[in-house]
Coordinates of C-alpha atoms and ligand atoms in Angstrom, one line a residue:
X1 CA 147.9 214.7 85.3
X2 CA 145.0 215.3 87.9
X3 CA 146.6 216.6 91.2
X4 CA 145.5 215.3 94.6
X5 CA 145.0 216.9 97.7
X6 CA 144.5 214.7 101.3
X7 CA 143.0 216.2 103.8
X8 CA 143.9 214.3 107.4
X9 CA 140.8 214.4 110.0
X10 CA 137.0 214.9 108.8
X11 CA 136.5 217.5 111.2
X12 CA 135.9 221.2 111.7
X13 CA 138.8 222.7 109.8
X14 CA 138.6 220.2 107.1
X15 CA 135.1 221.2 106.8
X16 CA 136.6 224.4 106.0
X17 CA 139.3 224.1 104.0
X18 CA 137.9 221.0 101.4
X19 CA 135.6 223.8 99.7
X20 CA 137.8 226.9 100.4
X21 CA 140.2 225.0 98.0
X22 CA 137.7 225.1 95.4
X23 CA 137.3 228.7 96.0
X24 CA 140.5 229.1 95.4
X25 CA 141.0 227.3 92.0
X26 CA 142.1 223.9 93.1
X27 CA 141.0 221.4 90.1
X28 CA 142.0 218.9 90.9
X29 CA 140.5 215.9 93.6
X30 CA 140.5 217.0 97.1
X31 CA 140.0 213.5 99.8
X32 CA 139.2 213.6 103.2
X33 CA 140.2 210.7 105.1
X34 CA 138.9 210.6 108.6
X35 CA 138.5 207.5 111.3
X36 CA 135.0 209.0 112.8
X37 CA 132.6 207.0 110.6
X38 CA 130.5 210.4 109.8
X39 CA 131.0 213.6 107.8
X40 CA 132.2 216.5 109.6
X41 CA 129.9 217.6 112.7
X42 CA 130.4 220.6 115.1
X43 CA 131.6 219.5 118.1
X44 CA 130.1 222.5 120.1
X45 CA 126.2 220.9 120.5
X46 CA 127.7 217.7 121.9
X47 CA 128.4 219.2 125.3
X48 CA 125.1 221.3 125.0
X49 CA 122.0 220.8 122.7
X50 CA 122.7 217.2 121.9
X51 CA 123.7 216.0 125.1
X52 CA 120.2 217.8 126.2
X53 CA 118.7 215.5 123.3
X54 CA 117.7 218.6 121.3
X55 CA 119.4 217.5 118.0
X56 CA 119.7 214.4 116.3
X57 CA 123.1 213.7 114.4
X58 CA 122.5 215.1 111.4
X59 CA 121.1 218.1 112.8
X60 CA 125.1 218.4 113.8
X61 CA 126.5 218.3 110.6
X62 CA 128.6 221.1 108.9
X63 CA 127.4 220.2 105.2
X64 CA 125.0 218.1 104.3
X65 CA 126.6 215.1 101.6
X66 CA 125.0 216.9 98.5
X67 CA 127.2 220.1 98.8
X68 CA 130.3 217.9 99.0
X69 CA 129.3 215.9 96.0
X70 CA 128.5 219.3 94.0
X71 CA 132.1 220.5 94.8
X72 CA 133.1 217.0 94.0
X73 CA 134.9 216.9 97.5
X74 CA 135.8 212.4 98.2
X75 CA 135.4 211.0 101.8
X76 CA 137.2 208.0 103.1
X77 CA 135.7 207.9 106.5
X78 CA 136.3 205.4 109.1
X79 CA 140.0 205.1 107.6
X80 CA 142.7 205.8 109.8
X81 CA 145.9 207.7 108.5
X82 CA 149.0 206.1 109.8
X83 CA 151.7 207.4 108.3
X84 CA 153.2 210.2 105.8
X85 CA 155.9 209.6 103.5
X86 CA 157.1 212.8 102.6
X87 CA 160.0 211.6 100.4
X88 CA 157.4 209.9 98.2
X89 CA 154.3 211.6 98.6
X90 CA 151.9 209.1 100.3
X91 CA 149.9 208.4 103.1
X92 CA 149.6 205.0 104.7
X93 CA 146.3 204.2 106.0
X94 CA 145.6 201.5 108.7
X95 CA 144.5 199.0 106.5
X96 CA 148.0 199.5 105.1
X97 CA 146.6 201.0 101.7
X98 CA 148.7 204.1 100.2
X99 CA 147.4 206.9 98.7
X100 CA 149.5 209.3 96.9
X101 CA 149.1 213.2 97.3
X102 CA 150.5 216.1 95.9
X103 CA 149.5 218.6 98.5
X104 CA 148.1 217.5 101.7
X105 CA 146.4 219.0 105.0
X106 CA 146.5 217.9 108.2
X107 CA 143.1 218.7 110.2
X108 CA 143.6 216.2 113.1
X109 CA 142.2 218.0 116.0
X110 CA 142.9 217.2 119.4
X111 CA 141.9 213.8 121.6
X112 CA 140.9 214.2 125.2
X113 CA 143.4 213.5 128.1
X114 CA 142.8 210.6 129.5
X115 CA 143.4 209.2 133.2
X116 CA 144.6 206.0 134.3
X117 CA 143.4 206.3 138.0
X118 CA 142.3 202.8 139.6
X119 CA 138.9 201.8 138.8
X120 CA 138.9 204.0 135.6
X121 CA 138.0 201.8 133.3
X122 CA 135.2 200.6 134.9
X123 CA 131.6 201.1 132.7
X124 CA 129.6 204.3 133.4
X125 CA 133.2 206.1 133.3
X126 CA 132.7 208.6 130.2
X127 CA 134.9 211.0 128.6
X128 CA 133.8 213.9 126.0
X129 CA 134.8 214.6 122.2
X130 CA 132.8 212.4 120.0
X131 CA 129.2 212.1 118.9
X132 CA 129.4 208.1 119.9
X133 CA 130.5 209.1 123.7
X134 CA 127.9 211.3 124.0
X135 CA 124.9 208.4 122.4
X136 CA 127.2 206.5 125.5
X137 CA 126.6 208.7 128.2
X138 CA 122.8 209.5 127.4
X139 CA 122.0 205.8 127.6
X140 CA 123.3 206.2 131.2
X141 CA 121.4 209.6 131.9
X142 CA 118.5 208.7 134.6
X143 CA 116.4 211.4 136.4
X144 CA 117.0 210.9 139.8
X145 CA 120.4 209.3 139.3
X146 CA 123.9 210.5 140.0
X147 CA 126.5 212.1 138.3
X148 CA 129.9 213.1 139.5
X149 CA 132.1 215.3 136.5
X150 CA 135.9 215.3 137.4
X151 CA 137.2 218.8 136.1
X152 CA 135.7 222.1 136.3
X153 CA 136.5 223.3 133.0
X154 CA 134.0 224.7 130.1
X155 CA 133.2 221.2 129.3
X156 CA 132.4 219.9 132.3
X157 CA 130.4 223.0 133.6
X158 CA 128.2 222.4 130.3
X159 CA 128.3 219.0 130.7
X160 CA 126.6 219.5 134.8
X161 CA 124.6 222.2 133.6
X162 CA 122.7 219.9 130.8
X163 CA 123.0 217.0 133.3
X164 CA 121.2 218.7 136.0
X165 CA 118.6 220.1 133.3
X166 CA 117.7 216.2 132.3
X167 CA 117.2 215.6 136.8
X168 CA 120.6 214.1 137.6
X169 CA 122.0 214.9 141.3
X170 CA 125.4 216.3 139.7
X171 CA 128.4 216.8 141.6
X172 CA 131.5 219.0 140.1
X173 CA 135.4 217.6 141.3
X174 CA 138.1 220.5 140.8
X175 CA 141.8 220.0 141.5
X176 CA 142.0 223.6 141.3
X177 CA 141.1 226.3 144.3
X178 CA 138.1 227.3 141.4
X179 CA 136.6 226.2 138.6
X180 CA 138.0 227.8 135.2
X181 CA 140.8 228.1 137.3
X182 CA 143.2 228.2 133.9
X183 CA 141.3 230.1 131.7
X184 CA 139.2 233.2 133.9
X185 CA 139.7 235.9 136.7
X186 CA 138.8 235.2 140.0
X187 CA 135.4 237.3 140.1
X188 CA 134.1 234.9 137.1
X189 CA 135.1 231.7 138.9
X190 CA 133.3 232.8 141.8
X191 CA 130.1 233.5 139.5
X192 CA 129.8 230.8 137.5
X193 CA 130.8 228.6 141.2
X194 CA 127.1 230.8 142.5
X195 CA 125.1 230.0 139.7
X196 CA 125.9 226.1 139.5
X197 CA 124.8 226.1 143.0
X198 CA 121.8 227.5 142.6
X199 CA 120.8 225.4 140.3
X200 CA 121.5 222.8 142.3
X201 CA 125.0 221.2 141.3
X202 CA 127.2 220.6 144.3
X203 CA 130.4 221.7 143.8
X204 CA 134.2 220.7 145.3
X205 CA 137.3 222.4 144.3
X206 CA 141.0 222.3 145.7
X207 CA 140.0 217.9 145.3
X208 CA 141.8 215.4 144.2
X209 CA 140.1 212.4 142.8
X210 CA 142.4 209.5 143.2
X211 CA 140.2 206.4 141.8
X212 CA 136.9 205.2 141.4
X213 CA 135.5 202.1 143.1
X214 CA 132.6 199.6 142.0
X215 CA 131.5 195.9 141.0
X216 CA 131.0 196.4 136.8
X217 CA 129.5 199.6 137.0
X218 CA 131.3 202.5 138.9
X219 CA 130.1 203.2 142.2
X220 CA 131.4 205.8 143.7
X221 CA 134.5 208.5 143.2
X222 CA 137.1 208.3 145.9
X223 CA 139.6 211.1 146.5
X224 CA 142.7 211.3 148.3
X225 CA 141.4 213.0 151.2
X226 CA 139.7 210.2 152.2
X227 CA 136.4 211.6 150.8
X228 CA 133.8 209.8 148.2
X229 CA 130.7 210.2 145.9
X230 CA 128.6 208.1 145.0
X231 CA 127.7 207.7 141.1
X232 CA 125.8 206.2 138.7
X233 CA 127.7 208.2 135.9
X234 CA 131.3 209.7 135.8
X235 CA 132.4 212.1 133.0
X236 CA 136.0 213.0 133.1
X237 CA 136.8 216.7 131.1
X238 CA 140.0 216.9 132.1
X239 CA 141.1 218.3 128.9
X240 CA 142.8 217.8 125.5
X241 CA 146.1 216.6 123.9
X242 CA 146.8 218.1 120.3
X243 CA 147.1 214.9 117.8
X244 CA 150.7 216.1 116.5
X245 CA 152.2 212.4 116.6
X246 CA 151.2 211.7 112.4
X247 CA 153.2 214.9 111.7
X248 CA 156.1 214.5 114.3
X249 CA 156.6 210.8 112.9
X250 CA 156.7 212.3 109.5
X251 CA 159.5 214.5 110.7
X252 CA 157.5 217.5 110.6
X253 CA 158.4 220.1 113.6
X254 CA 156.3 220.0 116.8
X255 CA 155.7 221.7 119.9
X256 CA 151.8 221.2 121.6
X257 CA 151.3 221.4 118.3
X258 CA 152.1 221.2 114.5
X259 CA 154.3 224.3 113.9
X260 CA 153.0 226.4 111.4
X261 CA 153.2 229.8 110.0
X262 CA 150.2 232.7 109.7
X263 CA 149.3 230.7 106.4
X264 CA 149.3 227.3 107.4
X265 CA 152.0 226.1 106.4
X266 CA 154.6 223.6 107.6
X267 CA 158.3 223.3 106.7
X268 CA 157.3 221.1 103.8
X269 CA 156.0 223.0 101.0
X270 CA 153.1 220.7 100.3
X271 CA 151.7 220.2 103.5
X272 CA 150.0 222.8 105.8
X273 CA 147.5 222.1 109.0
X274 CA 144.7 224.3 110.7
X275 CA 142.5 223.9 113.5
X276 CA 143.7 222.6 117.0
X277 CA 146.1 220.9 116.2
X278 CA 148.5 223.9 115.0
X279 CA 150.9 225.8 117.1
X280 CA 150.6 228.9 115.1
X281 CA 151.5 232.5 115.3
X282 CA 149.5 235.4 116.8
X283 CA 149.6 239.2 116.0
X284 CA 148.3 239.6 119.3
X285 CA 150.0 236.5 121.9
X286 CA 153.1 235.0 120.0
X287 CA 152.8 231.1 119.1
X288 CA 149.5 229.9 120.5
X289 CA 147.6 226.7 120.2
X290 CA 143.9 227.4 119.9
X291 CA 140.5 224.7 120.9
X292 CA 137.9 226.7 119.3
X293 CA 135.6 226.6 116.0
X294 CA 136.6 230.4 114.6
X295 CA 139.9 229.4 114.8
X296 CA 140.3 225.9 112.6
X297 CA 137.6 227.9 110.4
X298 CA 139.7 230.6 110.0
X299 CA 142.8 229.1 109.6
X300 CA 141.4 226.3 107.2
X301 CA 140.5 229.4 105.1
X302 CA 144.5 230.8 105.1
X303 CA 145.7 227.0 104.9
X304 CA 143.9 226.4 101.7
X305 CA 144.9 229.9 99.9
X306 CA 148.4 228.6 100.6
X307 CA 147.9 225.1 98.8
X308 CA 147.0 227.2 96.3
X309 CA 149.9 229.3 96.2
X310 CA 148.1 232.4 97.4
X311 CA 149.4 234.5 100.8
X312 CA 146.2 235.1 102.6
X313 CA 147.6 234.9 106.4
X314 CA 145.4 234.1 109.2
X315 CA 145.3 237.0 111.8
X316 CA 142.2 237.0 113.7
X317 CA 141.6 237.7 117.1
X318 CA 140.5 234.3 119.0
X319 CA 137.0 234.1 120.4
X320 CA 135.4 232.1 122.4
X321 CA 131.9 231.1 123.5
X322 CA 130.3 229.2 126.3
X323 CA 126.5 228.1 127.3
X324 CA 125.3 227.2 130.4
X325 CA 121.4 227.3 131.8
X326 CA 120.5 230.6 130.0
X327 CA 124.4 232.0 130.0
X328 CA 126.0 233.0 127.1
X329 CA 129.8 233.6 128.0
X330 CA 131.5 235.0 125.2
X331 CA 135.0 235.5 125.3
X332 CA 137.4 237.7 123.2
X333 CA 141.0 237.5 123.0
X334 CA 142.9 235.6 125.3
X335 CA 143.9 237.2 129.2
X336 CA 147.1 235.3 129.1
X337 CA 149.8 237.5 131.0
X338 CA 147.0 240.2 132.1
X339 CA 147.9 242.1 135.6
X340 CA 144.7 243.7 136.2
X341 CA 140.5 242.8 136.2
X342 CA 138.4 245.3 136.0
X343 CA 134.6 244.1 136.0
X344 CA 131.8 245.8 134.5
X345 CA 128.2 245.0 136.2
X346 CA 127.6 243.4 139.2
X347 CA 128.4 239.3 138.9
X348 CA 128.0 238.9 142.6
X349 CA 124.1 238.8 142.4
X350 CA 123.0 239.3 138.4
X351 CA 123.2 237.3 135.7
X352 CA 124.8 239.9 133.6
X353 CA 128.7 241.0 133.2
X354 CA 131.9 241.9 131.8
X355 CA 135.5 241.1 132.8
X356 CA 138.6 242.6 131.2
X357 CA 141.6 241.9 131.5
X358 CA 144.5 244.7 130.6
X359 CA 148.3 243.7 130.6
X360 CA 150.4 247.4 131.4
X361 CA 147.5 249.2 130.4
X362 CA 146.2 247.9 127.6
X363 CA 143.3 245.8 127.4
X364 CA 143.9 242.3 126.1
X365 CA 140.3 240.3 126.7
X366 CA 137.4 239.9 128.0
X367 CA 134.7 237.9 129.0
X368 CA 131.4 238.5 128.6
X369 CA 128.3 237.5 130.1
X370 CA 124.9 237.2 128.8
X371 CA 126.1 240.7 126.8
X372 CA 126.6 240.4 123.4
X373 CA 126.9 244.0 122.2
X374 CA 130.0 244.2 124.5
X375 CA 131.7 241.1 123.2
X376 CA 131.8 242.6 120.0
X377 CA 132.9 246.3 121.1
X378 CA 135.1 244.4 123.4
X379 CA 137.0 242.4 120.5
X380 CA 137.0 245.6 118.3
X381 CA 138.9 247.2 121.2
X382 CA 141.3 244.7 121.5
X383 CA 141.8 243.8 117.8
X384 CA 142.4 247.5 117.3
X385 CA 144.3 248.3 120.1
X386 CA 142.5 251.2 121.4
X387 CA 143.3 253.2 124.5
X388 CA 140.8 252.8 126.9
X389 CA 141.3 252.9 131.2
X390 CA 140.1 251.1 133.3
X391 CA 137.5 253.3 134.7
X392 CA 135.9 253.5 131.1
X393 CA 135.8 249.6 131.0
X394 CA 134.2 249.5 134.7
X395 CA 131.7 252.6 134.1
X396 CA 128.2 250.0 133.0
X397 CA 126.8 253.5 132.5
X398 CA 129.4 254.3 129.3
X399 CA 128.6 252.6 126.1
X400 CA 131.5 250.6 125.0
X401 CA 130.4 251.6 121.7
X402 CA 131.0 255.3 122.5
X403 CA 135.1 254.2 123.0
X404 CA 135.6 253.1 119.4
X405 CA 134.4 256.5 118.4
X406 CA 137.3 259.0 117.6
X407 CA 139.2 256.2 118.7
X408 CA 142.9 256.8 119.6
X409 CA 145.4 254.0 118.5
X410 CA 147.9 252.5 120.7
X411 CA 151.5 251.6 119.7
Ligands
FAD1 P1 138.4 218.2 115.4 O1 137.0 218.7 115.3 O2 139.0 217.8 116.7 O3 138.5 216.9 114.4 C1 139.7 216.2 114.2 C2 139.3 214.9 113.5 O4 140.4 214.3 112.9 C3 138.6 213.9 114.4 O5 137.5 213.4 113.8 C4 139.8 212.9 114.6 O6 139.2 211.6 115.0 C5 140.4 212.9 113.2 N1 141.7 212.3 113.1 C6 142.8 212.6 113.9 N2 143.8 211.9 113.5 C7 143.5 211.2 112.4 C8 144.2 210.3 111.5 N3 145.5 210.0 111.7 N4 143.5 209.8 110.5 C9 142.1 210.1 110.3 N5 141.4 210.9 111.1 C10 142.1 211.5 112.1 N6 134.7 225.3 120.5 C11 134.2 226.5 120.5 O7 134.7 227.4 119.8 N7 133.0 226.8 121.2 C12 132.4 225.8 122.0 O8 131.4 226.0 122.6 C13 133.0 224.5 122.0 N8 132.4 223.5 122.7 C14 132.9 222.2 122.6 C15 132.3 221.2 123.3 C16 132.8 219.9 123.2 C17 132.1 218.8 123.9 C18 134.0 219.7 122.5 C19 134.6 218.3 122.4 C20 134.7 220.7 121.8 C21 134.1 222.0 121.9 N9 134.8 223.1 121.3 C22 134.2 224.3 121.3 C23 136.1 222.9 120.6 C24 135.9 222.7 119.1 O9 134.9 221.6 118.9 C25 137.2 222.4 118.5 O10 138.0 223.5 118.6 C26 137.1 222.0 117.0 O11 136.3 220.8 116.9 C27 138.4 221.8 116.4 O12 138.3 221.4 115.1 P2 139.5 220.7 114.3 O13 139.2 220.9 112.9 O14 140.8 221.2 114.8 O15 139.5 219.2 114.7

């Protein structure tokens, strides 16, 4: 009889993995069910080009419908999946129809973190993960207007960067002594803290926003200080929440993530998960949850090998990217544990340079600014563990390039 593989969440990874199964010799019907009413999109644009109104929705998708049907790859979009019966092999969706699998995937992302602050729900309060919030927030996008973005993360630094682009008076609220507090060094808080300013955006950090006030509409953003900002339009980026509650409730082990191993796969032998929902492991950092494209493509690749019964482990380095006004930050590897920054070019007053981070010795990431050919020397070095000091990294006038040559190993 025909075999079925589910795939949970119409999103990046599923993207992914629906036609890597057919590359690897699954025959029989692959399903996607996701609750978004649309095919899989990248996400990446929303903060960026579509917010900006550059893109239209289908400019966003992954595949267009046709190569789907030629791999004969089934949607069931705008279902919701509610529950996993592992004993019998089905899936519950909302509308309390089952659906039997024999192998299934769990792609179901991450949701954003939400806030229940007084005033929150009011209208013109906008969070950030889904085609629909962002056709939201551009109906309340008016030149001349105000914006106030709680949380100085990647999103929300987009997010004011497009904003100010399209003539808003935008105002950045960090809890944090810096923006990127979490995720960069100092030296690259402090540049990308310059170059919002000068574009305009007002920033305040070491704030705590502690409701919002207003009639219908919110009006303004009050913190605990006693301080508050007027706006016409609030986005909160305060960050994400992996979706691990469908696998916990199936019994499936969890931890800020679905646990799974370098191939995808759970405990269960016919379920595996990719993308950011997994708490996977990591030749370079241990167990790591991941929020980025490469990885849930990636690992949709290694999970769909393993339905298949092949051993095809995902081991890549994680990369990032980020763009603001004309910046391309590009980040390799993650600086987790790292106990020295050495910086390469000058951020103070260009719009050009490199921090790395190195953990005893050996470096571990970096980010990259508006410097491409570094980022990819820079994740060679890591990925490949060469020795190189710091007075290599911080000489701009050595090519990076010139450091993977006779290259030297480290244990
Ligand atoms: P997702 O894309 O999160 O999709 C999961 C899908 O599953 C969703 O549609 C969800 O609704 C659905 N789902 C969940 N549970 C169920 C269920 N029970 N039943 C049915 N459907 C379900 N990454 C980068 O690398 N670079 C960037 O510049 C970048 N920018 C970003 C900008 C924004 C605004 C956002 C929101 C994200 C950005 N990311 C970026 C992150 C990137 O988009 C994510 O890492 C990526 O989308 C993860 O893909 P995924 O396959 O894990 O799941």
């Amino acid at each position: 009889m025909e075999q079925t593989c589910i795939i949970v969440g119409a999103s990046h990874a599923a993207a992914q993995l629906a036609p890597s199964l057919r590359q690897e010799g699954w025959q029989g019907r692959i399903v996607v069910i996701g609750d978004e009413s649309c095919l899989p999109y990248h996400r990446p644009p929303l903060s960026k080009a579509y917010l900006r109104g550059d893109k239209q929705p289908d400019d966003l998708l992954i595949r267009v419908a046709d190569i789907y049907a030629r791999l004969n790859i089934e949607f069931r979009l705008g279902e919701r999946v509610e529950s996993i019966d592992r004993d019998d092999r089905t899936v519950t969706l909302r509308s309390g129809e089952k659906l039997a699998y024999d192998k299934l995937a769990l792609c179901t992302g991450t949701r954003v973190r939400t806030v229940t602050l007084p005033g929150s729900t009011l209208s013109g309060i906008h969070y950030l993960r889904n085609i629909d919030d962002i056709d939201r927030i551009r109906a309340d996008v008016r030149a001349g207007g105000r914006a106030v973005i709680v949380g100085g993360g990647y999103i929300g630094l987009e997010t004011a960067a497009v904003l100010t682009k399209l003539g808003m008076r935008t105002t950045i609220l960090e809890m944090a002594p810096r923006v990127l507090a979490r995720v960069t060094a100092p030296q690259v808080s402090s540049f990308f803290e310059r170059v919002h300013r000068e574009e305009g955006v007002d920033i305040h950090t070491g704030i705590a926003v502690r409701g919002f006030d207003g009639a219908v509409r919110v009006e303004k953003v009050l913190c605990a200080d006693g301080a508050f900002f007027p706006a016409d339009l609030v986005i909160i980026g305060v960050g994400v929440m992996p979706n691990v509650e469908l696998a916990a409730r199936a019994g499936l082990a969890t931890d800020n993530g679905i646990l799974v191993d370098a191939c995808g796969r759970t405990a269960d032998p016919n379920i595996v998960a990719a993308g950011d929902c997994t708490m996977h492991p990591s030749p370079f950092y241990g167990y790591i949850r991941l929020e980025s494209v490469p990885n849930a493509t990636e690992q949709a690749r290694s999970a769909a090998a393993a339905l298949c019964g092949k051993e095809k482990p995902y081991a890549a380095l994680p990369w990032f990217w980020s763009d603001q006004y004309d910046l391309k930050l590009q980040i390799a590897g993650l600086n987790q544990g790292h106990d020295q920054v050495v910086v390469r070019g000058a951020p103070e007053g260009g719009r050009s340079f490199c921090a790395f981070y190195l953990k005893g010795g050996q470096l571990i990431a970096a980010d990259c600014v508006n410097r491409s050919q570094e980022f990819i020397f820079s994740k060679r070095l890591i990925a490949e563990r060469i020795e190189v000091s710091a007075a290599q990294l911080a000489n701009d006038a050595l090519p990076l390039k010139s450091l993977l040559e006779g290259v030297k190993v480290a244990d």
